[in-house]
Coordinates of C-alpha atoms in Angstrom, one line a residue:
X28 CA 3.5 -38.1 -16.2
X29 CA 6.0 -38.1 -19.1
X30 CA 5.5 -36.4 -21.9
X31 CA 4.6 -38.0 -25.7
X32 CA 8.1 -39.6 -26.9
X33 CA 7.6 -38.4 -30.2
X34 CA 6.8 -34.6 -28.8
X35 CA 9.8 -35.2 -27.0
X36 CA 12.3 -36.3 -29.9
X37 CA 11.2 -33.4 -32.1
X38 CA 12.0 -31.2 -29.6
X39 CA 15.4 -32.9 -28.4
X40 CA 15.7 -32.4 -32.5
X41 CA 14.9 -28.7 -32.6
X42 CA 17.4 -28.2 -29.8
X43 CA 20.4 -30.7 -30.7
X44 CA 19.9 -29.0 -34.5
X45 CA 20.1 -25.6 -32.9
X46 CA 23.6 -26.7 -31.4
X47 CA 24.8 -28.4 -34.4
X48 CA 24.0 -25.3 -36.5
X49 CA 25.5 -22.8 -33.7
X50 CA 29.1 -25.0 -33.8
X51 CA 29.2 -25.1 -38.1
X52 CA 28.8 -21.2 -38.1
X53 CA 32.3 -21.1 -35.5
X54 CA 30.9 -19.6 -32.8
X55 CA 33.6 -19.5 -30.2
X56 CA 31.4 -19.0 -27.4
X57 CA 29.3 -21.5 -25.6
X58 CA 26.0 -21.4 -26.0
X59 CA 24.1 -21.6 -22.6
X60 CA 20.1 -22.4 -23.0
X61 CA 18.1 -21.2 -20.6
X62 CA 14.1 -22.2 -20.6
X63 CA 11.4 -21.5 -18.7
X64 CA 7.5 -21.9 -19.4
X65 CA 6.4 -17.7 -18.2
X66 CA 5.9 -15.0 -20.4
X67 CA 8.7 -12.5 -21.1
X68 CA 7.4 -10.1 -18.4
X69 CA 6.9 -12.6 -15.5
X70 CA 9.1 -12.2 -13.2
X71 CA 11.1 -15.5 -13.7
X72 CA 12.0 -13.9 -17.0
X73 CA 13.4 -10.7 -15.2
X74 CA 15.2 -12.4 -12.9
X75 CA 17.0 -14.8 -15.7
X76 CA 17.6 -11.4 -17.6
X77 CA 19.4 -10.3 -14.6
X78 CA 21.6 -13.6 -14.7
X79 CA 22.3 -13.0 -18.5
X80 CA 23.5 -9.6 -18.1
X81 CA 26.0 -10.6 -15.4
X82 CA 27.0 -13.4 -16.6
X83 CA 27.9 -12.1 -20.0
X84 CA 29.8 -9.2 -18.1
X85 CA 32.0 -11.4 -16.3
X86 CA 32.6 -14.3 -18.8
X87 CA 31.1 -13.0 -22.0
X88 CA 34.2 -13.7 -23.7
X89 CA 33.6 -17.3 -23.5
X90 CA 29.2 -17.8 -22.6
X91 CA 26.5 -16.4 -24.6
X92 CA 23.4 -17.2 -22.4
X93 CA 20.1 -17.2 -24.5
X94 CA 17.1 -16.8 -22.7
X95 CA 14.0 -18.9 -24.0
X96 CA 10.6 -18.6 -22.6
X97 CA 6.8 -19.3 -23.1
X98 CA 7.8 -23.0 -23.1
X99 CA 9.5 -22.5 -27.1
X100 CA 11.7 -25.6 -26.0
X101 CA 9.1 -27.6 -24.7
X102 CA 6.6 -28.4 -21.0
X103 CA 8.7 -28.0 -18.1
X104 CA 8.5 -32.0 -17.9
X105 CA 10.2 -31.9 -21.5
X106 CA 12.9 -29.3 -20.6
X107 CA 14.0 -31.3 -17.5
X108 CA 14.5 -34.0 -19.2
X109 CA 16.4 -32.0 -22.0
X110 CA 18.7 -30.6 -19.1
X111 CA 19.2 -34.2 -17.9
X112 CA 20.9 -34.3 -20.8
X113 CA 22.8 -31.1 -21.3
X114 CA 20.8 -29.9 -24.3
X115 CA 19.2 -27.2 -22.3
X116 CA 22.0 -26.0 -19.8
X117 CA 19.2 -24.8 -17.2
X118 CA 15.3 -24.8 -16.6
X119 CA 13.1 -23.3 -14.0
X120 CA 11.0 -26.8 -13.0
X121 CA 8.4 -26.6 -10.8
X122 CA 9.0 -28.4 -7.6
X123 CA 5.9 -30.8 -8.2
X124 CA 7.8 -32.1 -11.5
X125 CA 11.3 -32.5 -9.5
X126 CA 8.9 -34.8 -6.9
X127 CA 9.0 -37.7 -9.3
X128 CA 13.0 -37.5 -9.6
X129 CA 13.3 -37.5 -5.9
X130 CA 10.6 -37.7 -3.3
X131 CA 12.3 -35.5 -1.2
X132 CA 11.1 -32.4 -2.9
X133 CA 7.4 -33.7 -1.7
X134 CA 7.8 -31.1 1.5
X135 CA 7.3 -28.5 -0.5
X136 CA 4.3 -29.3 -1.8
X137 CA 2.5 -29.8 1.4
X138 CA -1.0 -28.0 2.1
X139 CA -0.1 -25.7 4.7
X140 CA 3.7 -26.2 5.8
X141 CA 4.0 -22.8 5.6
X142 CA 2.0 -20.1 8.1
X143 CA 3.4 -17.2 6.5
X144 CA 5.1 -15.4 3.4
X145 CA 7.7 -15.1 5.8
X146 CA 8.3 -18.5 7.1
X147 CA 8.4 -19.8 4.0
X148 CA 11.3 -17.4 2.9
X149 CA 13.0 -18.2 6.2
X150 CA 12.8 -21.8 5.3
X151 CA 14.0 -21.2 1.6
X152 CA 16.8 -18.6 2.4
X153 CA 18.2 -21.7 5.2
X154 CA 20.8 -23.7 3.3
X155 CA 20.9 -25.9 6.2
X156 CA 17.6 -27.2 5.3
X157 CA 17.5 -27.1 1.4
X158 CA 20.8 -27.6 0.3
X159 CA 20.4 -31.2 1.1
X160 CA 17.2 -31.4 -1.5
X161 CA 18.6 -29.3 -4.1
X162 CA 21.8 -31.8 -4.6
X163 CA 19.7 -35.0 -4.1
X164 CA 19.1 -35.0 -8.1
X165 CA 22.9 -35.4 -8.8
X166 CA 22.6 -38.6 -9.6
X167 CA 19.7 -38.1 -12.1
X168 CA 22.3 -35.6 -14.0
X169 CA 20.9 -31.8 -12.5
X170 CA 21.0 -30.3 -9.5
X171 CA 18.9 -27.2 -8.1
X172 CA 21.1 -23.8 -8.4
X173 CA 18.3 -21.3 -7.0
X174 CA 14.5 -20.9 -6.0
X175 CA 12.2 -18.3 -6.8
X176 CA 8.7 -17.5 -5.4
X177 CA 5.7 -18.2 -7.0
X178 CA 3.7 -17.0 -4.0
X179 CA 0.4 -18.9 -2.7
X180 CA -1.4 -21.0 -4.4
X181 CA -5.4 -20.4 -4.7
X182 CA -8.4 -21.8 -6.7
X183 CA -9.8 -20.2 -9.8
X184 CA -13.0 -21.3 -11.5
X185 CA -15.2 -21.0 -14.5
X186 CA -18.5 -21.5 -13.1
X187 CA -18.7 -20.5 -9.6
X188 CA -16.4 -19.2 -6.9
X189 CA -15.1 -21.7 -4.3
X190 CA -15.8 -20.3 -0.9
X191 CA -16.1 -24.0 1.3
X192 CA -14.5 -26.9 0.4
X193 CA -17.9 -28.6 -0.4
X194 CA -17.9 -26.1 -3.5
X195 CA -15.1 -28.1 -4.8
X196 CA -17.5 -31.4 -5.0
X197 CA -17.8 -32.7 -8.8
X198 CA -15.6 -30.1 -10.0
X199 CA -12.3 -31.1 -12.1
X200 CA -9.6 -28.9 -11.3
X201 CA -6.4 -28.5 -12.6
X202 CA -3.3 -29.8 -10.6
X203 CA 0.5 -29.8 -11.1
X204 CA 1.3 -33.3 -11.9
X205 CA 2.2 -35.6 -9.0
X206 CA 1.3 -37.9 -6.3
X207 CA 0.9 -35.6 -3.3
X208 CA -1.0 -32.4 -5.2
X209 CA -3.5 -35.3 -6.5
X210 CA -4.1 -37.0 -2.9
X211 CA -4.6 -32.9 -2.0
X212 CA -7.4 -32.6 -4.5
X213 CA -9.1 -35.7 -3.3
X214 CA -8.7 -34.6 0.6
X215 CA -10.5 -30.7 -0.5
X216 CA -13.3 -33.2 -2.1
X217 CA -12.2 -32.5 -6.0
X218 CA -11.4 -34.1 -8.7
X219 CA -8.0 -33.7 -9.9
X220 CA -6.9 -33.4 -13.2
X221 CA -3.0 -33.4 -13.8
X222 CA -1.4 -31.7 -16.7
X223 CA 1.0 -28.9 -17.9
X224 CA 0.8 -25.7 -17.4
X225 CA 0.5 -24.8 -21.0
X226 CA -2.7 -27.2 -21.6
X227 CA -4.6 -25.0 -18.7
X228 CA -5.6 -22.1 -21.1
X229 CA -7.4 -24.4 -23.4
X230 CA -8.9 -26.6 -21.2
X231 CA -10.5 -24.1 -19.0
X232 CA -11.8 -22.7 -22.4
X233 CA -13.3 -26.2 -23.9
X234 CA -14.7 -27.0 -20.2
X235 CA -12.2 -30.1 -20.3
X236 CA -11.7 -28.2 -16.2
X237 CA -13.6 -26.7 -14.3
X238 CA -11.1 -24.6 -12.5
X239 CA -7.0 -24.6 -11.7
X240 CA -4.7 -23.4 -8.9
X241 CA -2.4 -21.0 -8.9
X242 CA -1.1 -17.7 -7.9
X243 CA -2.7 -14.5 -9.1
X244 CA -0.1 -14.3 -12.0
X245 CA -1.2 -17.4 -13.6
X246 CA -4.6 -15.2 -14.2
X247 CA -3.2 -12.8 -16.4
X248 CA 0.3 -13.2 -17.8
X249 CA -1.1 -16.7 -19.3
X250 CA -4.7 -15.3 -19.8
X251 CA -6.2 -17.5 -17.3
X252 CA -8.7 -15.3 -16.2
X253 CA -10.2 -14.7 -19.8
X254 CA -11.9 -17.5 -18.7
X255 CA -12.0 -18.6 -15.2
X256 CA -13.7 -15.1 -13.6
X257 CA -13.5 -16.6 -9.5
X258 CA -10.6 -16.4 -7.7
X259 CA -10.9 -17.6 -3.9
X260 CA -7.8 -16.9 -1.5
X261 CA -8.1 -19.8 0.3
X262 CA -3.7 -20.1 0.1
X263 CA -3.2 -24.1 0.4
X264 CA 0.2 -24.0 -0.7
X265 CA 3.2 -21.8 -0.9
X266 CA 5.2 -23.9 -3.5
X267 CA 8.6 -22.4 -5.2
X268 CA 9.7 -22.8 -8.7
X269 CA 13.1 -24.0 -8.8
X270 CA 15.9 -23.3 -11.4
X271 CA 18.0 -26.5 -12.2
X272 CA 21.5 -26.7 -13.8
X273 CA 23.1 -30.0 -15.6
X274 CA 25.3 -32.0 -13.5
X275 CA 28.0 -32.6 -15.9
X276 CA 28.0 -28.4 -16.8
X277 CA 27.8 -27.4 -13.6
X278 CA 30.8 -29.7 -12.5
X279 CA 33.2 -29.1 -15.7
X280 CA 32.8 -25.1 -14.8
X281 CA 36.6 -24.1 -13.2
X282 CA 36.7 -23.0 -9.2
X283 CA 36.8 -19.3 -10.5
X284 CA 33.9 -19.2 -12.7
X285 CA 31.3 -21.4 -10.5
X286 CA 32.2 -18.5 -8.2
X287 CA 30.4 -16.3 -10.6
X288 CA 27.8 -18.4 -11.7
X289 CA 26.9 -19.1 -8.0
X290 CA 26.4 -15.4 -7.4
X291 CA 24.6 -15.5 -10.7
X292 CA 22.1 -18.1 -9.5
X293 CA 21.9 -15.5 -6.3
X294 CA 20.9 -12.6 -8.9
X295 CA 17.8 -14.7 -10.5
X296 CA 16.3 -15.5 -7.3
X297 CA 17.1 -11.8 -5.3
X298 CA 15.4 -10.1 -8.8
X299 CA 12.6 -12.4 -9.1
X300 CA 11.5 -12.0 -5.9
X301 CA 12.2 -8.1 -5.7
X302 CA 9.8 -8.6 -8.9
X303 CA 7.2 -10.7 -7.6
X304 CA 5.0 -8.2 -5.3
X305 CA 4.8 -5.0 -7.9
X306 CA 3.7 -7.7 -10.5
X307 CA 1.1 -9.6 -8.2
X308 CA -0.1 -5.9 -7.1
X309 CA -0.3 -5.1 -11.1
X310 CA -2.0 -8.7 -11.5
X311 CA -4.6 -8.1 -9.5
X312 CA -5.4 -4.8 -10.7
X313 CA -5.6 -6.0 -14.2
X314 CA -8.0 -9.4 -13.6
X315 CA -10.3 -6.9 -12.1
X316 CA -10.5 -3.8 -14.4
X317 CA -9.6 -5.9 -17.9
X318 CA -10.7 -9.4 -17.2
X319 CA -13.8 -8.7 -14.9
X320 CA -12.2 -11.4 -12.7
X321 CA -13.8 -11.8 -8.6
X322 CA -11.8 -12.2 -5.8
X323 CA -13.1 -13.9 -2.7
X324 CA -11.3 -13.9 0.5
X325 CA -13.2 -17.4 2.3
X326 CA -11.9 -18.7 5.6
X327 CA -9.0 -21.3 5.6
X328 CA -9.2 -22.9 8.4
X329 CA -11.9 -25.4 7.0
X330 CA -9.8 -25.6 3.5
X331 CA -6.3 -26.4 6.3
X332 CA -8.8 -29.2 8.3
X333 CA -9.8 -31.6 5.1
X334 CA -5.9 -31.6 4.1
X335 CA -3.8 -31.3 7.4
X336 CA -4.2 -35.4 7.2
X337 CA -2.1 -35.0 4.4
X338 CA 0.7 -34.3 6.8
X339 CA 0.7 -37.4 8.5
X340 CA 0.4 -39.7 5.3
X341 CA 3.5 -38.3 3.9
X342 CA 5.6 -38.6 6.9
X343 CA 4.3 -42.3 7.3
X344 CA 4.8 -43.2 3.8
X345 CA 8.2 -41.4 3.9
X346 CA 10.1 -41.0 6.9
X347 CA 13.0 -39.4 5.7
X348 CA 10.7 -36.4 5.3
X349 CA 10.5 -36.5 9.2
X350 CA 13.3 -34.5 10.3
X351 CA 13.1 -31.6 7.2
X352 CA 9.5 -31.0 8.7
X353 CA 10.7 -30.9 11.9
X354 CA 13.3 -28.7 10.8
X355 CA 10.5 -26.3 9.0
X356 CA 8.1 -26.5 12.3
X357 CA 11.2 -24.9 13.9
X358 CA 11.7 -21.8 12.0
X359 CA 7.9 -21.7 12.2
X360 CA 8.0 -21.7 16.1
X361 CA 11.2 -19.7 16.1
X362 CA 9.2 -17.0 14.1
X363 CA 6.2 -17.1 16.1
X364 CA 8.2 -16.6 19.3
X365 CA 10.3 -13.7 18.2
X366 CA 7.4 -11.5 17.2
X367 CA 5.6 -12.4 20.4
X368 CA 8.5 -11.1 22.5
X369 CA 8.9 -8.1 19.9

């Protein structure tokens, strides 16, 4: 899973020269780095420009937070490991990636924890349940400061659309890169292929894949859909994205400005997801009129039967898992049970 050492040195170099350079010119302020791997009109971009502008307006006298995305500092794999570090002050991470720092995080990636939009918010908005998982990377020098929805997760192909999970047989689709999403691929009948995000593009276009997952954004803002022209709703995962902070920044930060940077984080995730519906409605509109792209609407239940297994293997192989899933089930139940007596 870990990136090229020598991609990742000349990048550490790009970044540790860009600090050296920003000190010699006397630049009082601190420079905070911010990376992420969407383009500048995703909504994780709005969002973070949301957390720049108040930032700067509350402690602009001493932070000048630069925004960097379109992965210019690196794969989200890279960046992580830069904000292990403290080169990179913060980077959005997708959960898959913070899997291999602590299994903990491999909940979230689940086929079918979630039965709703809203039950997955619930679950997300409950500190209860997550604040537990986002400080359980402390020790590996970041911790999680926010989440921000990346909505549902569906297949997109080249060739043909998936309706059934026998359409998936002998194809090689794109996956985020860990343990559980591969076991996933193998359950649907697959064959996974693990890699960055910013490898999909070409390797839908040189038929190194036959297909990806993603959410509908994934189609345009990063030109997916130039290629792969089948989109099938068949929603196996409700995944977020998750903004991380170094340890040893986060922790040197006085009682009075982690106050604002908390509200801060509370900014990037309340815009992002104010963002996120207008720009899945706009997605979709543009994949069909612009990129000619099909949508397909098959019936989960047969995609939720060939993974649900899943469930059980993870909670077997770890059992600390046990009570967060209880936990989600809950708020599930809880949900179900309200609108029933509505």
């Amino acid at each position: 899973m870990r990136i090229m050492k020598k991609v990742f040195m000349g990048t550490m170099a790009i970044v540790m020269g860009a600090l050296f350079t920003s000190c010699n010119k006397g630049n009082e302020k601190e420079i905070i780095r911010v990376s992420h791997n969407q383009a500048a009109d995703h909504p994780t971009n709005i969002g973070l420009l949301a957390f720049e502008k108040y930032i700067e307006e509350n402690l602009g006298d001493k932070y000048d937070v630069q925004i960097f995305p379109n992965e210019l500092l690196g794969s989200q794999v890279n960046t992580v490991e830069l904000t292990q570090t403290g080169a990179i002050n913060f980077t959005v991470a997708s959960n898959a990636i913070l899997e291999s720092f602590e299994d903990v995080y491999q909940i979230f990636n689940l086929p079918y924890l979630f039965t709703s939009p809203e039950h997955y918010h619930a679950v997300m908005d409950d500190k209860e349940i997550v604040d537990p998982i986002f400080k359980s990377t402390k020790k590996s020098g970041f911790e999680a400061v926010a989440w921000l929805d990346a909505g549902t997760r569906n297949f997109y192909t080249v060739k043909k659309p998936v309706l059934t999970p026998d359409d998936l047989k002998g194809l090689k689709i794109r996956v985020q890169q860990s343990a559980s999403n591969i076991r996933m691929m193998q359950l649907f009948g697959g064959s996974a292929t693990p890699m960055g995000f910013g490898e999909v593009y070409t390797a839908l276009q040189q038929n190194v894949i036959d297909g990806a997952e993603n959410n509908e954004l994934a189609v345009t803002s990063n030109k997916h859909g130039e290629v792969a022209k089948y989109y099938s709703y068949n929603m196996h995962q409700m995944v977020p994205d998750i903004v991380i902070g170094n340890e040893r920044f986060l922790s040197n930060l006085s009682p009075e400005e982690r106050v604002i940077f908390d509200k801060g984080f509370q900014i990037i995730s309340r815009v992002q997801r104010d963002a996120w519906g207008e720009s899945v409605e706009k997605s979709i509109k543009q994949a069909k009129e612009e990129m000619n792209v099909q949508f397909f609407y098959p019936e989960v239940l047969p995609f939720q039967e060939r993974v649900l297994p899943l469930h059980q293997e993870v909670m077997t192989s770890n059992p600390k898992l046990v009570p967060i899933y209880e936990k989600i089930q809950e708020v599930g139940k809880s949900m179900i049970g309200g609108k029933e007596n509505e």
